[in-house]
XYZ file of C-alpha atoms in Angstrom:
673
model
C -50.648 -69.080 -5.978
C -50.197 -66.755 -2.981
C -52.450 -67.779 -0.085
C -51.513 -64.938 2.244
C -53.934 -62.121 1.341
C -52.918 -58.460 1.380
C -55.112 -55.437 0.692
C -54.027 -51.838 0.181
C -56.404 -48.964 0.924
C -55.286 -45.749 -0.752
C -56.950 -42.448 -1.647
C -58.152 -40.876 -4.845
C -56.098 -37.992 -6.245
C -57.003 -34.667 -7.755
C -54.832 -35.477 -10.766
C -56.749 -37.721 -13.149
C -56.219 -39.153 -16.589
C -59.122 -37.124 -17.986
C -60.570 -33.784 -16.901
C -63.436 -32.913 -19.274
C -65.441 -29.767 -18.650
C -68.569 -31.780 -17.830
C -66.888 -34.055 -15.237
C -68.988 -35.239 -12.315
C -69.558 -33.000 -9.300
C -70.735 -33.808 -5.776
C -74.322 -33.005 -6.693
C -74.245 -35.716 -9.361
C -73.363 -38.358 -6.768
C -76.215 -37.188 -4.541
C -78.747 -37.876 -7.299
C -78.361 -41.531 -8.348
C -80.573 -41.241 -11.430
C -78.620 -38.254 -12.659
C -75.342 -40.086 -12.034
C -76.076 -42.867 -14.510
C -77.115 -40.303 -17.146
C -73.953 -38.275 -16.638
C -71.775 -41.387 -16.759
C -73.243 -42.285 -20.169
C -72.339 -38.795 -21.372
C -68.792 -39.379 -20.133
C -68.487 -42.921 -21.490
C -65.448 -42.118 -23.656
C -63.575 -40.955 -20.538
C -64.476 -43.874 -18.275
C -61.583 -46.149 -17.233
C -60.771 -48.300 -14.228
C -60.030 -46.477 -10.997
C -56.499 -47.880 -11.074
C -55.889 -46.109 -14.392
C -57.882 -42.945 -13.665
C -55.752 -41.471 -10.897
C -52.433 -39.945 -11.919
C -51.308 -38.317 -8.662
C -47.723 -39.128 -7.656
C -48.653 -41.221 -4.611
C -50.964 -43.369 -6.706
C -48.403 -43.789 -9.491
C -45.629 -44.850 -7.105
C -48.009 -47.204 -5.287
C -49.132 -48.881 -8.509
C -45.510 -49.229 -9.631
C -44.901 -51.163 -6.426
C -48.027 -53.247 -7.002
C -46.840 -54.064 -10.527
C -43.424 -55.101 -9.206
C -45.090 -57.609 -6.872
C -47.575 -58.910 -9.420
C -44.909 -59.365 -12.091
C -42.916 -61.489 -9.654
C -45.599 -63.361 -7.693
C -48.788 -63.198 -9.737
C -51.887 -61.018 -9.832
C -53.365 -62.302 -6.566
C -50.423 -61.261 -4.376
C -52.088 -57.942 -3.509
C -55.392 -56.102 -4.098
C -55.997 -52.357 -4.115
C -59.074 -50.435 -2.977
C -59.415 -46.673 -3.285
C -61.259 -44.234 -1.030
C -62.985 -42.017 -3.564
C -64.698 -38.825 -2.445
C -67.138 -39.382 -5.283
C -67.746 -43.104 -5.557
C -66.923 -44.199 -1.993
C -64.642 -47.186 -1.350
C -64.053 -48.898 -4.690
C -61.860 -51.578 -6.218
C -59.046 -50.530 -8.542
C -60.931 -52.452 -11.268
C -64.165 -50.433 -10.962
C -64.801 -48.328 -14.059
C -65.399 -44.699 -13.122
C -65.935 -41.364 -14.817
C -63.821 -38.266 -14.166
C -65.076 -36.207 -11.213
C -64.187 -33.188 -9.120
C -64.866 -34.049 -5.471
C -62.336 -34.282 -2.636
C -62.428 -34.684 1.126
C -59.490 -32.281 1.366
C -61.739 -29.227 1.015
C -64.319 -30.402 3.566
C -64.588 -29.671 7.291
C -64.512 -32.635 9.727
C -68.298 -32.570 10.056
C -68.740 -32.424 6.287
C -66.343 -35.353 5.845
C -68.268 -37.554 8.272
C -71.631 -36.598 6.790
C -70.535 -37.244 3.206
C -68.759 -40.457 4.211
C -72.006 -41.738 5.705
C -73.800 -40.898 2.466
C -71.203 -42.925 0.543
C -71.366 -45.735 3.159
C -67.563 -45.874 3.319
C -67.344 -47.480 6.769
C -69.748 -50.270 5.824
C -67.879 -50.823 2.548
C -64.567 -51.013 4.405
C -65.883 -53.610 6.862
C -66.944 -55.753 3.921
C -63.810 -55.108 1.837
C -61.272 -56.265 4.436
C -62.922 -59.644 5.058
C -60.604 -62.492 4.147
C -57.422 -60.417 4.138
C -54.566 -61.136 6.532
C -52.822 -57.775 6.159
C -54.365 -54.415 5.272
C -52.116 -51.440 4.507
C -53.584 -47.922 4.617
C -51.925 -45.093 2.636
C -54.197 -42.197 3.608
C -53.972 -38.580 4.695
C -55.852 -37.165 7.705
C -59.011 -36.205 5.843
C -59.403 -39.567 4.139
C -58.670 -41.415 7.382
C -61.476 -39.459 9.025
C -63.807 -40.632 6.263
C -63.244 -44.262 7.364
C -64.805 -43.570 10.790
C -62.521 -46.092 12.467
C -62.616 -48.544 14.114
C -64.143 -51.150 11.848
C -64.997 -54.741 12.673
C -61.955 -56.992 12.182
C -61.167 -60.640 12.786
C -58.769 -61.474 15.585
C -55.779 -62.356 13.398
C -55.932 -59.439 10.968
C -53.263 -56.721 11.049
C -54.003 -53.138 9.989
C -50.928 -50.995 9.245
C -51.324 -47.269 8.655
C -48.762 -45.189 6.763
C -49.891 -41.944 8.387
C -48.740 -38.628 9.801
C -48.327 -37.929 13.501
C -51.499 -35.848 13.495
C -53.443 -38.894 12.300
C -52.888 -40.785 15.550
C -56.081 -39.434 17.049
C -58.020 -40.984 14.153
C -56.506 -44.464 14.521
C -57.650 -46.743 17.372
C -55.107 -47.678 20.016
C -55.786 -51.391 19.667
C -53.402 -54.379 19.407
C -54.020 -55.158 15.742
C -53.578 -51.509 14.645
C -50.028 -50.315 13.885
C -48.848 -46.869 12.807
C -45.803 -46.359 10.592
C -45.428 -42.630 10.988
C -44.700 -40.694 7.790
C -44.120 -36.959 8.029
C -42.030 -34.051 6.820
C -38.925 -35.371 8.577
C -39.243 -38.583 6.577
C -39.694 -36.693 3.305
C -36.345 -35.041 4.022
C -34.791 -38.302 5.206
C -35.878 -40.251 2.113
C -35.254 -37.212 -0.148
C -38.740 -37.601 -1.625
C -41.744 -35.283 -1.789
C -44.180 -35.605 1.113
C -47.252 -35.741 -1.141
C -46.071 -38.939 -2.836
C -44.024 -40.396 0.002
C -46.459 -43.104 1.123
C -46.645 -44.530 -2.393
C -42.873 -44.317 -2.776
C -42.334 -46.189 0.505
C -44.626 -48.969 -0.657
C -42.625 -49.233 -3.873
C -39.420 -49.582 -1.839
C -41.118 -52.235 0.277
C -42.176 -54.082 -2.880
C -38.577 -54.136 -4.086
C -37.503 -55.756 -0.830
C -40.299 -58.316 -1.078
C -39.095 -59.276 -4.548
C -35.554 -59.756 -3.266
C -36.486 -61.590 -0.053
C -39.671 -63.482 -0.915
C -43.339 -63.186 0.014
C -42.660 -64.818 3.371
C -41.531 -61.376 4.443
C -45.163 -60.174 4.168
C -46.357 -62.567 6.853
C -43.361 -61.589 8.996
C -44.396 -57.936 8.704
C -47.929 -58.874 9.747
C -46.618 -60.613 12.857
C -43.924 -58.004 13.622
C -44.881 -54.732 11.900
C -42.007 -52.870 13.542
C -39.860 -54.668 10.923
C -40.923 -51.925 8.519
C -38.411 -49.652 10.173
C -35.414 -51.907 9.516
C -36.626 -52.707 5.982
C -37.116 -49.100 4.886
C -34.461 -47.310 6.944
C -31.693 -48.485 4.628
C -33.207 -46.340 1.858
C -32.951 -43.134 3.886
C -30.526 -40.519 2.536
C -30.544 -38.364 5.689
C -30.321 -39.712 9.256
C -33.146 -39.401 11.778
C -32.475 -38.436 15.359
C -33.459 -41.885 16.607
C -35.312 -44.943 15.442
C -38.672 -43.310 14.816
C -41.216 -46.013 14.178
C -42.610 -47.975 17.113
C -45.786 -49.919 17.745
C -48.161 -48.112 20.095
C -47.872 -50.806 22.727
C -44.055 -50.772 22.495
C -43.919 -47.020 23.038
C -45.948 -47.368 26.205
C -43.428 -49.907 27.498
C -40.463 -47.779 26.444
C -38.978 -50.512 24.262
C -36.445 -49.449 21.622
C -34.864 -51.396 18.802
C -31.192 -51.257 17.921
C -29.584 -52.034 14.580
C -27.112 -54.885 14.818
C -23.662 -54.215 13.388
C -21.945 -57.329 12.130
C -18.349 -57.922 13.178
C -15.675 -56.828 10.739
C -14.924 -59.552 8.234
C -11.333 -60.717 8.121
C -9.495 -61.387 4.872
C -8.528 -65.062 4.578
C -4.754 -65.216 4.950
C -4.456 -67.656 2.062
C -5.715 -65.033 -0.348
C -3.241 -62.447 0.927
C -0.212 -64.712 0.569
C -1.143 -66.667 -2.543
C -2.736 -63.917 -4.630
C -1.001 -63.361 -7.975
C 0.020 -59.802 -8.762
C -2.029 -58.273 -11.576
C -0.280 -56.739 -14.584
C -1.853 -53.354 -13.795
C -0.418 -53.309 -10.268
C 1.571 -50.141 -10.949
C -1.611 -48.025 -11.309
C -2.285 -46.029 -8.142
C -5.447 -46.874 -6.182
C -8.259 -44.327 -5.708
C -11.223 -43.999 -3.365
C -14.533 -42.548 -4.647
C -17.378 -41.521 -2.363
C -21.030 -41.666 -3.495
C -22.897 -38.341 -3.519
C -26.067 -38.694 -1.422
C -26.734 -35.061 -0.464
C -24.235 -35.306 2.387
C -24.069 -31.645 3.383
C -24.192 -29.613 6.605
C -24.994 -26.042 7.589
C -21.521 -24.402 7.902
C -22.655 -21.873 10.516
C -25.007 -24.102 12.508
C -25.486 -22.932 16.120
C -24.862 -26.029 18.250
C -25.689 -24.341 21.552
C -29.097 -23.100 20.403
C -29.562 -25.967 17.925
C -30.528 -23.508 15.221
C -29.813 -23.515 11.504
C -28.618 -20.381 9.775
C -31.527 -18.076 9.056
C -32.576 -17.881 5.413
C -30.236 -20.616 4.250
C -30.836 -22.589 1.036
C -29.487 -26.131 1.618
C -28.416 -26.556 -2.012
C -26.597 -23.219 -2.137
C -25.349 -22.629 1.394
C -24.776 -26.054 2.974
C -21.320 -27.525 2.440
C -19.876 -30.916 1.550
C -17.002 -32.584 3.382
C -14.508 -31.431 0.734
C -15.511 -27.823 1.431
C -14.790 -28.201 5.149
C -11.397 -29.887 4.968
C -8.396 -28.269 3.298
C -8.205 -31.172 0.831
C -10.901 -33.753 -0.024
C -10.863 -37.012 1.908
C -11.482 -38.961 -1.276
C -9.956 -39.095 -4.743
C -13.225 -38.801 -6.626
C -17.016 -38.736 -6.359
C -19.610 -41.146 -7.769
C -23.002 -39.679 -8.695
C -25.884 -41.943 -9.751
C -28.538 -40.732 -12.161
C -31.357 -42.146 -10.035
C -30.124 -40.053 -7.087
C -30.177 -36.867 -9.136
C -33.689 -37.592 -10.369
C -35.188 -38.219 -6.913
C -35.607 -34.454 -6.473
C -36.845 -32.127 -9.210
C -35.042 -29.213 -7.555
C -31.766 -31.109 -7.509
C -32.219 -32.363 -11.056
C -32.870 -28.865 -12.402
C -29.852 -27.403 -10.621
C -27.481 -30.150 -11.782
C -28.699 -29.680 -15.346
C -28.143 -25.936 -15.050
C -24.582 -25.941 -13.697
C -23.136 -29.438 -14.257
C -21.920 -31.948 -11.697
C -18.647 -30.280 -10.676
C -20.254 -26.914 -9.970
C -23.266 -28.526 -8.304
C -21.166 -30.195 -5.604
C -18.486 -27.469 -5.838
C -15.790 -30.062 -6.443
C -12.480 -29.151 -8.157
C -12.556 -29.647 -11.927
C -9.211 -31.388 -11.624
C -10.833 -34.174 -9.585
C -12.841 -36.984 -11.234
C -16.595 -37.412 -10.937
C -17.842 -40.772 -12.142
C -21.448 -41.148 -13.241
C -23.558 -44.294 -13.305
C -27.243 -45.054 -13.767
C -27.892 -46.341 -10.225
C -28.983 -49.882 -11.109
C -30.405 -50.615 -7.655
C -33.025 -47.933 -8.278
C -34.561 -49.949 -11.127
C -33.548 -53.441 -10.015
C -37.097 -54.828 -10.253
C -37.829 -53.359 -13.686
C -37.920 -55.705 -16.652
C -35.434 -53.496 -18.500
C -33.291 -50.509 -17.466
C -35.293 -47.289 -18.016
C -32.619 -45.536 -20.114
C -31.259 -45.726 -23.658
C -27.576 -45.612 -24.596
C -27.983 -42.376 -26.548
C -29.723 -40.741 -23.597
C -26.997 -41.768 -21.144
C -24.119 -40.739 -23.426
C -25.584 -37.252 -23.805
C -26.336 -37.109 -20.079
C -22.729 -37.808 -19.095
C -21.373 -35.358 -21.648
C -23.810 -32.526 -20.972
C -23.303 -32.632 -17.190
C -19.508 -32.813 -17.381
C -18.763 -36.233 -15.899
C -15.151 -37.407 -16.017
C -16.129 -41.072 -16.376
C -19.442 -42.520 -17.513
C -20.625 -46.060 -16.777
C -22.570 -48.193 -19.261
C -26.164 -49.216 -18.494
C -26.289 -52.406 -16.429
C -28.923 -54.607 -14.799
C -28.140 -56.115 -11.382
C -27.922 -59.891 -10.924
C -28.393 -60.323 -7.166
C -30.761 -62.097 -4.765
C -33.485 -64.107 -6.463
C -32.398 -62.773 -9.856
C -29.056 -64.582 -9.454
C -30.765 -67.851 -8.456
C -32.955 -68.080 -11.563
C -30.796 -69.417 -14.464
C -33.020 -67.898 -17.144
C -33.365 -64.493 -15.485
C -29.692 -64.108 -14.612
C -28.660 -64.928 -18.188
C -31.227 -62.433 -19.503
C -29.839 -59.660 -17.258
C -26.279 -60.636 -18.147
C -27.108 -60.280 -21.847
C -28.824 -56.911 -21.292
C -25.715 -55.611 -19.508
C -23.393 -56.984 -22.211
C -25.434 -55.581 -25.125
C -25.671 -52.181 -23.470
C -21.916 -52.135 -22.870
C -21.207 -52.995 -26.510
C -23.630 -50.355 -27.750
C -22.224 -47.811 -25.302
C -18.579 -48.052 -26.388
C -19.422 -48.287 -30.093
C -21.413 -45.070 -29.965
C -18.772 -43.436 -27.730
C -16.056 -44.291 -30.252
C -17.967 -42.758 -33.156
C -19.156 -39.709 -31.208
C -17.401 -36.629 -29.893
C -17.426 -37.320 -26.155
C -14.934 -36.013 -23.620
C -15.656 -38.415 -20.718
C -13.994 -41.811 -20.280
C -16.270 -44.826 -20.895
C -16.562 -47.450 -18.143
C -17.975 -50.891 -18.877
C -19.854 -52.772 -16.158
C -19.225 -56.460 -15.483
C -22.152 -58.314 -13.932
C -22.265 -61.984 -12.984
C -23.363 -64.516 -10.392
C -20.198 -66.584 -9.832
C -16.463 -66.279 -10.596
C -16.793 -67.880 -14.045
C -19.589 -65.555 -15.217
C -17.637 -62.514 -14.005
C -14.551 -63.780 -15.839
C -16.541 -64.043 -19.056
C -18.075 -60.593 -18.547
C -14.722 -58.879 -17.906
C -13.171 -60.696 -20.883
C -15.931 -59.516 -23.193
C -15.537 -55.910 -22.014
C -11.782 -56.017 -22.644
C -12.446 -57.381 -26.142
C -14.907 -54.528 -26.757
C -12.094 -52.044 -26.144
C -12.799 -50.812 -22.603
C -9.792 -49.477 -20.696
C -11.867 -48.909 -17.555
C -14.089 -51.683 -16.152
C -16.246 -51.722 -13.005
C -17.308 -54.858 -11.143
C -20.997 -54.521 -10.206
C -23.335 -56.434 -7.903
C -20.749 -57.137 -5.170
C -21.567 -54.431 -2.601
C -23.187 -56.930 -0.202
C -20.958 -59.862 -1.132
C -18.662 -61.366 1.539
C -14.979 -60.523 1.091
C -14.062 -64.171 0.551
C -16.407 -64.412 -2.453
C -15.134 -61.129 -3.926
C -11.591 -62.458 -3.663
C -12.646 -65.662 -5.419
C -14.004 -63.551 -8.286
C -10.852 -61.422 -8.470
C -8.588 -64.479 -8.378
C -10.511 -65.843 -11.333
C -10.320 -62.593 -13.287
C -6.755 -61.451 -12.524
C -5.000 -63.562 -15.245
C -6.774 -61.678 -18.060
C -6.293 -58.129 -16.704
C -3.992 -56.129 -19.028
C -1.436 -53.657 -17.685
C -3.410 -50.597 -18.809
C -6.774 -51.502 -17.263
C -8.481 -49.355 -14.616
C -10.576 -51.743 -12.498
C -13.268 -50.456 -10.095
C -15.252 -52.190 -7.319
C -18.758 -50.785 -6.816
C -19.808 -50.315 -3.179
C -16.899 -52.059 -1.444
C -14.509 -50.385 1.054
C -12.914 -52.971 3.348
C -9.670 -51.648 4.756
C -8.207 -55.061 5.656
C -8.807 -56.328 2.135
C -7.530 -53.302 0.195
C -3.900 -54.507 -0.196
C -5.164 -57.806 -1.603
C -7.727 -56.076 -3.816
C -4.953 -53.948 -5.260
C -2.700 -56.943 -5.798
C -5.551 -58.587 -7.735
C -5.962 -55.630 -10.081
C -8.425 -53.279 -8.339
C -7.453 -49.658 -8.967
C -10.462 -47.867 -7.425
C -13.511 -48.447 -5.270
C -16.430 -46.483 -3.813
C -18.347 -46.638 -0.554
C -20.117 -44.398 1.963
C -20.109 -47.029 4.718
C -17.767 -45.150 7.060
C -19.810 -41.993 6.702
C -23.111 -43.743 7.359
C -21.813 -45.680 10.355
C -21.868 -42.317 12.142
C -25.614 -42.746 12.674
C -26.234 -46.472 12.109
C -25.966 -48.839 15.053
C -25.147 -48.025 18.635
C -21.587 -49.141 19.379
C -19.373 -47.942 16.507
C -20.361 -44.445 15.398
C -17.014 -42.644 15.804
C -13.770 -43.929 14.265
C -10.359 -43.127 15.734
C -7.069 -43.138 13.852
C -5.697 -45.947 16.039
C -8.427 -48.305 14.828
C -10.719 -48.008 17.843
C -14.408 -47.219 17.402
C -16.767 -45.522 19.854
C -20.476 -45.080 20.426
C -22.004 -41.660 19.913
C -23.908 -40.365 22.951
C -27.614 -40.079 22.208
C -29.273 -36.860 23.379
C -32.504 -36.702 21.332
C -34.082 -33.226 21.076
C -37.361 -32.433 22.769
C -38.279 -29.614 20.379
C -38.277 -29.505 16.594
C -37.617 -32.934 15.122
C -37.595 -34.760 18.447
C -39.547 -37.740 17.113
C -38.710 -40.190 19.885
C -39.483 -37.817 22.738
C -42.719 -36.742 21.088
C -43.874 -40.355 20.974
C -43.043 -40.861 24.639
C -45.057 -37.782 25.591
C -48.003 -38.972 23.497
C -47.807 -42.328 25.259
C -48.122 -40.559 28.622
C -44.634 -41.464 29.856
C -43.743 -37.883 30.769
C -44.457 -34.236 30.049
C -42.574 -32.031 27.635
C -41.325 -29.951 30.547
C -39.898 -33.034 32.285
C -38.108 -34.201 29.157
C -36.786 -30.696 28.496
C -35.134 -30.503 31.911
C -33.415 -33.863 31.365
C -32.290 -32.876 27.871
C -30.811 -29.547 29.013
C -29.084 -31.209 31.973
C -27.521 -33.915 29.775
C -26.175 -31.422 27.220
C -24.879 -29.088 29.916
C -23.174 -31.954 31.737
C -21.391 -33.173 28.605
C -20.201 -29.687 27.705
C -19.118 -29.085 31.312
C -17.203 -32.348 31.275
C -15.476 -31.294 28.049
C -14.357 -28.058 29.742
C -13.244 -29.888 32.882
C -15.990 -28.436 35.103
C -18.042 -31.652 35.531
C -16.792 -35.067 36.612
C -17.108 -38.065 34.331
C -19.507 -39.804 36.727
C -21.777 -36.755 36.974
C -21.831 -36.308 33.202
C -22.572 -39.990 32.690
C -25.349 -39.930 35.274
C -27.037 -36.951 33.574
C -26.938 -38.727 30.213
C -28.167 -42.062 31.568
C -31.000 -40.416 33.508
C -32.288 -39.011 30.220
C -31.624 -42.396 28.589
C -33.749 -44.165 31.159
C -36.635 -41.735 30.756
C -36.811 -42.238 26.992
C -36.563 -46.016 27.265
C -33.031 -46.448 25.931
C -30.766 -49.312 27.021
C -29.233 -47.681 30.102
C -27.126 -50.709 31.062
C -25.670 -51.202 27.593
C -25.145 -47.497 26.991
C -23.465 -47.040 30.375
C -20.465 -49.103 29.219
C -20.404 -47.496 25.775
C -20.626 -43.944 27.103
C -18.142 -44.406 29.949
C -15.576 -45.707 27.479
C -15.915 -42.762 25.102
C -15.878 -40.232 27.935
C -12.815 -41.846 29.505
C -10.878 -41.873 26.218
C -12.169 -38.497 24.897
C -11.115 -39.410 21.331
C -12.306 -36.089 19.874
C -9.543 -34.329 21.833
C -6.900 -36.586 20.286
C -8.079 -36.077 16.699
C -6.430 -33.456 14.514
C -9.234 -33.270 11.943
C -10.845 -29.892 11.380
C -14.276 -31.007 12.592
C -13.077 -32.325 15.957
C -10.925 -29.235 16.483
C -13.793 -26.847 15.711
C -16.840 -28.427 17.405
C -15.213 -30.555 20.114
C -17.533 -32.827 22.072
C -20.494 -31.947 19.803
C -19.063 -34.440 17.276
C -19.684 -37.325 19.672
C -23.319 -36.331 20.407
C -25.906 -38.295 18.412
C -28.358 -35.524 17.621
C -29.491 -34.331 14.200
C -27.909 -33.983 10.786
C -25.390 -31.271 11.632
C -23.687 -33.375 14.297
C -24.274 -36.841 12.861
C -23.109 -36.010 9.369
C -20.096 -34.070 10.610
C -19.186 -37.194 12.566
C -19.533 -39.093 9.283
C -17.192 -36.597 7.607
C -14.719 -37.219 10.436
C -15.019 -40.990 9.902
C -14.310 -40.548 6.204
C -11.243 -38.459 7.078
C -9.999 -41.276 9.323
C -10.702 -43.964 6.715
C -9.010 -42.008 3.923
C -5.890 -41.391 5.990
C -5.740 -45.065 6.973
C -6.199 -46.007 3.321
C -3.383 -43.709 2.201
C -1.012 -45.141 4.813
C -1.329 -48.595 3.235
C 0.582 -47.508 0.117
């Protein structure tokens, strides 16, 4: 039984399960007697509100709700819906199809109709007894609530809302805004209309992995939502973008903590047996996560190329450098399916042409098990996946697996069930591959929860006939534990076996990984470090790392500055002067026209105004300006854009810095062998 009570308030959607010609209209709700008559006429179409709405936000939300209820029971969360016909109703209320929406009403009409439906009074009653209330509403439906409502002192109200909704949400201590806008739709690579529901589903997945105690932590510290959800972003934001109203007023910022690099235990390096497949060369694959940049971006004006289509005109790292800084690419099915535009284009041209990657280079495909980790079963069939790999032109195709991590690995029954699902799918996959006419190479996935279970999984895959095996579920596993698994498995590895590590790229451990039979691995960690954390965003060939210098934009997607202005900390004109001065000082320093101290002072003055950590950044920024690592780098990006690569500011700088980091990592990796 879950004692902590959570309520979700969401909106009705225009898309409904039924749309008969005689559906209810606004006039029917105004005449109560007529409403009951009409509902009887529509009896065959009446279902619960939870089942009636079929809009994408509602569907994603309810998927998240189901994830939580399947794990923690039906009372873990309740859902109420703001209906423009019925008012505020429970998901269990039976309703008839109707055609009424607040989205077509003026502000005055919304308030008038909301009063008729008694939505504010219903909300005050509905939230009683709940500790945490989450609101997933657009502007028009928020207006219908006529906030504020009477709350108890210890309740927390969190609003997933756009920036324009701020004026509708009280600036009170127990109200918190998690801003969701167009920039986030791009960052999460998900449609804006359904984004709030999708974010709740992601949150539900984290709650399943980390326990319901996380819900009460969110209530007490709602700014945690940023760190929980940011890891699912595909595109970097300019700055941390989600702050409590009271924190913005104080100018408090949060920084991501980067853990120190883990060292490989020396005993494993010296004592590791050499695998029979040691003679196979080692390869590095990079995951494809829409990591592209505008090739003709104007850094001085901060303008993208006019009329560009990101899918057609933006370029990948391998299109910038003379040769790719990786030996292959990994593309997950769940990543392709997150965007209908992307999915259609990949289906039309195939994976090699979609990312414009040489046909001579391998592209491995997998299902993206983390995307369905909380599902009872993987959402794909073997036949479907075999045809998918073949039709899209993958070089290698991975069998359908189910992750055994977190709480799933702790439950003996559940971990064995997922192990068996992965094993059965692998057996079915290679049997059908052997009898079919497929041109890609089959890859079997080994899943486990300790060295012995991984040993058994790898052994079974070898017996099935796989010549290429991938070790799954170890991306977040400490190096020491990965080495324990590999030491257990190495005695049974045959000389012909290709052996892949999913999501692991640890330079210090690579020689030992190879000695223990690993022949390939994938990771985007060096790329993503370009915009994650504050102290190690730029990698140098000599092993040093440097902070990128944050100069958030005032115009366009300047989320942080916009929040400061809204909080009354400064005017747009004041921020603009500081921004221009900081950029000019850095560029002048790069040309030798501005001293280091003057450049640093211009940057830190802007830092101080936007509430950044001036003292901490002063040391970081002085070090990078003293060393000027971009001038010592021979990579194409550093040569072409100079100091712009070290400026933390938008996708076209941040991702180019990530491309540079990948170049450094790949060259360091190649020097090992």
